[in-house]
XYZ file of C-alpha atoms in Angstrom:
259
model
C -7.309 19.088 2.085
C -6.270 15.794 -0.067
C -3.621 14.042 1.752
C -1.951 13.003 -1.315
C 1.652 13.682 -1.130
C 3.907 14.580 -3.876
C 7.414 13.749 -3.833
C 8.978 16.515 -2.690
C 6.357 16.684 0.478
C 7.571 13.264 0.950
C 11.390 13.214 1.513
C 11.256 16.904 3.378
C 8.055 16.470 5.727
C 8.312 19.262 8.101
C 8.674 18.444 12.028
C 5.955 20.721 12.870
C 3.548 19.021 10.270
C 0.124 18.858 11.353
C -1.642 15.479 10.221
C 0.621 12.743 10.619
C 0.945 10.232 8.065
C 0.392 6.608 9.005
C 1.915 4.986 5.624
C 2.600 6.470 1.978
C 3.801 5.339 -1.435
C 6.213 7.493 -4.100
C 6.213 6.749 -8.045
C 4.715 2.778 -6.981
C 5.351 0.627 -9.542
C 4.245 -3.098 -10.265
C 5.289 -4.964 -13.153
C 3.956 -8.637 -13.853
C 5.325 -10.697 -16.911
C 7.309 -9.418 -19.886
C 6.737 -8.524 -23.429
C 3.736 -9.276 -24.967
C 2.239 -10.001 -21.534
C 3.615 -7.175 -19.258
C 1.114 -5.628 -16.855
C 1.683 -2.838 -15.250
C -0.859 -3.617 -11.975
C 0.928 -0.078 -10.357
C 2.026 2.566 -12.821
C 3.602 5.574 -10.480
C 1.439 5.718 -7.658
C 1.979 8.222 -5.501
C -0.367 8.668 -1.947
C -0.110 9.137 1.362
C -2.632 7.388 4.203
C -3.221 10.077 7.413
C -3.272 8.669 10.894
C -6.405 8.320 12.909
C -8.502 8.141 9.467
C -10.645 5.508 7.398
C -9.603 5.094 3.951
C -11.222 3.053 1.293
C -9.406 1.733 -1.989
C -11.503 1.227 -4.272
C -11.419 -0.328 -8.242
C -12.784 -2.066 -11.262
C -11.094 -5.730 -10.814
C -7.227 -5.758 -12.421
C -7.463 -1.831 -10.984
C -4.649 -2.060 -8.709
C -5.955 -1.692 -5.224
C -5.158 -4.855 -3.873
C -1.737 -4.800 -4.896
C -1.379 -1.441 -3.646
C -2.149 -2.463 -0.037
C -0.013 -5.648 -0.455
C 2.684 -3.462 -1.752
C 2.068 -0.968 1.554
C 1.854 -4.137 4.118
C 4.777 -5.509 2.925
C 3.132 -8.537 1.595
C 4.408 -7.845 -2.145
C 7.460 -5.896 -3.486
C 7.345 -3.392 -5.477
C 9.084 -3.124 -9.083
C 10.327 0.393 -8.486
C 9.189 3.192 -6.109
C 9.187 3.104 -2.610
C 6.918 2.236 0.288
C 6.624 3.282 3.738
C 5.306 2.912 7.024
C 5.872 6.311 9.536
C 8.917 7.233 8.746
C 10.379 3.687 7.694
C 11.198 2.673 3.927
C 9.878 -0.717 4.207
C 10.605 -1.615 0.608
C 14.638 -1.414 1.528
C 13.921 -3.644 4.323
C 15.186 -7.679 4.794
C 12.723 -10.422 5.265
C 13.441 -10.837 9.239
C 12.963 -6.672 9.504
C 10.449 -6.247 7.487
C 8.605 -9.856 9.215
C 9.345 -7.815 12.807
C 7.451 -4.593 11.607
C 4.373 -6.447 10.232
C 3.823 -7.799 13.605
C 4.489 -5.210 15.689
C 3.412 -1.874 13.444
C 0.553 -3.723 11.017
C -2.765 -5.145 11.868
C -4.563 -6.953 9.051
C -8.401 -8.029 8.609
C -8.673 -10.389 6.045
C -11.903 -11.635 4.267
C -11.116 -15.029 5.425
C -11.032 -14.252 9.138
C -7.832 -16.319 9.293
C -8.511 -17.406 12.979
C -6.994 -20.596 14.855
C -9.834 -23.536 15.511
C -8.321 -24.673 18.325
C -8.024 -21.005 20.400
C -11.063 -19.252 21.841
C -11.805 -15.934 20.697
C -9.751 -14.530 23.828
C -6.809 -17.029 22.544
C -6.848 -15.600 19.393
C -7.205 -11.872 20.136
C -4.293 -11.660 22.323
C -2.248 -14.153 19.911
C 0.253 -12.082 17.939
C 1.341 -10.401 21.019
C 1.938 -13.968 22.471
C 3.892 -14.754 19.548
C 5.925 -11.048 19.820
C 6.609 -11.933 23.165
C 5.032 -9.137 24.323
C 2.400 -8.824 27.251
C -1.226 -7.367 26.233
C -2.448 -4.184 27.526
C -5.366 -5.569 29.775
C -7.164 -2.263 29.857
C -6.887 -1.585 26.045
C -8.183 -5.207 25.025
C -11.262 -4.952 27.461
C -11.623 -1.559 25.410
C -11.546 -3.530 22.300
C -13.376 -5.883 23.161
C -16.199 -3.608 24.297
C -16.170 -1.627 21.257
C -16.637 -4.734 18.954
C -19.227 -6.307 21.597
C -17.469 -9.804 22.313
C -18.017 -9.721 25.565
C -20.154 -12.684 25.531
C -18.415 -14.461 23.533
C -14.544 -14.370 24.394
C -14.454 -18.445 25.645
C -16.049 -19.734 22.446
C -13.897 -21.331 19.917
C -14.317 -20.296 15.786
C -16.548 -22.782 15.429
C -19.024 -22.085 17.898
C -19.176 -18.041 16.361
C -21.324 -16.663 12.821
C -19.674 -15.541 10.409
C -20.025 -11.729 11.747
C -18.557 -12.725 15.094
C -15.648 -14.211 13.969
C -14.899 -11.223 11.616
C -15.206 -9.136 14.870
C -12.943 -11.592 16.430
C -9.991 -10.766 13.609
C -11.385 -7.073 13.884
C -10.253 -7.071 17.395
C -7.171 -8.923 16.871
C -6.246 -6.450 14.644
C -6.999 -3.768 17.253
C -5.661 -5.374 20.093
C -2.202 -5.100 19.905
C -2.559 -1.179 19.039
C -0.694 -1.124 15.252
C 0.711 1.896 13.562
C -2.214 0.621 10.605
C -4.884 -1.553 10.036
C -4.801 -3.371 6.242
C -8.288 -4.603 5.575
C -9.077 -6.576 2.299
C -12.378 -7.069 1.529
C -13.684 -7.610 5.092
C -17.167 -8.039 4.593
C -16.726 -9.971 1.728
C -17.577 -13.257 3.713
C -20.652 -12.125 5.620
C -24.068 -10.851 5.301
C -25.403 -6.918 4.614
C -26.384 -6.849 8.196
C -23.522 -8.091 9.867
C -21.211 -6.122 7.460
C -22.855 -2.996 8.543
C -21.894 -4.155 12.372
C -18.615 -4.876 11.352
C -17.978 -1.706 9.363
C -19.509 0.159 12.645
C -17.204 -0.979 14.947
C -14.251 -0.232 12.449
C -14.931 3.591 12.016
C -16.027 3.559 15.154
C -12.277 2.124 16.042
C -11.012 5.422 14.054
C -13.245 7.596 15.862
C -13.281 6.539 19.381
C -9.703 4.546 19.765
C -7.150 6.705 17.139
C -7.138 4.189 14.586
C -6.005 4.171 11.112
C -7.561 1.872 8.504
C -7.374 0.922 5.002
C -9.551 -0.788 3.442
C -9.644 -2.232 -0.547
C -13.300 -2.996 -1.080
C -15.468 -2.670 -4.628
C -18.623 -2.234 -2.373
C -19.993 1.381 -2.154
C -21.778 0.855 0.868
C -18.586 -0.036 2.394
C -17.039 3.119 1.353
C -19.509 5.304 2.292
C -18.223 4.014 5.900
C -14.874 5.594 5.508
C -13.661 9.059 5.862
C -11.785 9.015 2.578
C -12.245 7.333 -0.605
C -9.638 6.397 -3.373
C -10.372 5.085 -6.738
C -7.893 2.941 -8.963
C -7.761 2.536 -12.542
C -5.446 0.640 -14.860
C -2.662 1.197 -11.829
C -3.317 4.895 -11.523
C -5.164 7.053 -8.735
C -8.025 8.285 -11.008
C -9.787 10.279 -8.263
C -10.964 10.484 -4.712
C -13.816 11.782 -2.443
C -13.333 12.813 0.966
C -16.917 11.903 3.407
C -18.163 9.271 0.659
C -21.783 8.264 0.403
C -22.595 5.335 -1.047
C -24.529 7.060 -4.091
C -21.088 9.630 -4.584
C -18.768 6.529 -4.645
C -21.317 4.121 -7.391
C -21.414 7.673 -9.319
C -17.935 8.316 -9.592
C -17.017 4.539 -10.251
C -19.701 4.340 -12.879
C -17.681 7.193 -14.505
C -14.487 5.314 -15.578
C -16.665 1.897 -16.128
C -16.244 -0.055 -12.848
């Protein structure tokens, strides 16, 4: 079952619809430039992202995917179309809304890590619920916590971490505060194979075991074989997708339309 939504599944989702949808796009569109130098980095994309499921976008480079989870975070606009997260149109929404749903609905993992120096990893777990004003869930950040195996390493500061346990730090951040979705781009992009299979562990492990729902833009077949679900981009269309990806199905298919 491809949870690829048309339009008309879209705007008249049933109550009593099985598999809940986390976030989808309709007829995404992303212009940059004009004339002679228009690019079209979305050209009427139309999918829809199931709840409690890893999903991998993948793509040559200039493909599309990272604009397409920009455009679904609310980090870009879109030039037409429509974007949404449950059953909210975030591309109709103001700055200060649409600000207030990234940080309570949206978790992101960035290749960068993105963490604060000065804040232990405990600091910096629990930080955008500090900032929300809202208290953390003790129980469900030990739970975190345990799942990415931080345990012994909660007091240190950024500095004192690898690479791999600072991504687990973000990893958990991302986690802790129990988001609609999880927006990952490129998250082992910044540390070695070993690590990255650790980190890409405790992520599907954060589907399986805690409810999550993650997507993930990668170009890394190994990484996609991690997911449940795995979407190519070409030239700002959906070109194809595989649903339990191995590493050898996802190179095979992307060596197919010359990625």
């Amino acid at each position: 079952m491809t949870s690829t939504l048309t339009e008309d599944h879209i705007h008249h989702q049933p109550t009593h619809q099985q598999v809940a949808i986390a976030a989808h796009a309709v007829e995404a569109v992303k212009v940059y430039g004009t004339g002679d130098v228009q690019v079209r980095a979305l050209d009427g994309v139309t999918i829809g992202f199931e709840q409690s499921r890893f999903t991998a976008i993948m793509g040559p480079s200039g493909s599309g995917k990272s604009t397409l989870m920009h455009a679904l975070a609310g980090l870009d606009t879109l030039s037409s179309g429509s974007v949404w997260i449950g059953d909210i149109e975030i591309s109709r929404l103001r700055e200060k809304k649409l600000t207030k749903l990234r940080r309570d609905r949206i978790g992101f993992v960035f290749q960068s890590f993105n963490l604060i120096p000065t804040l232990t990893a405990a600091e910096n777990i629990v930080l955008p619920m500090r900032l929300a004003g809202r208290k953390p869930d003790r129980a469900w950040v030990d739970t975190v916590v345990e799942t990415v195996g931080l345990q012994n390493r909660l007091q240190h500061r950024p500095s004192e971490l690898s690479g791999g346990q600072q991504q687990r730090v973000a990893v958990a951040r991302a986690l802790a505060s129990q988001p609609q979705i999880i927006f990952a781009d490129e998250p082992t992009g910044n540390v070695d194979s070993r690590t990255g299979a650790e980190i890409l562990s405790f992520m599907r492990q954060a589907v399986r075991e805690l409810g999550q729902t993650i997507v993930m833009v990668t170009h890394d077949p190994v990484a996609a074989s991690y997911a449940d679900r795995a979407v190519f981009l070409a030239d700002g269309h959906i070109v194809a997708e595989i649903h339990e990806p191995t590493a050898d199905s996802v190179f095979n298919r992307m060596r197919t339309f010359g990625a």
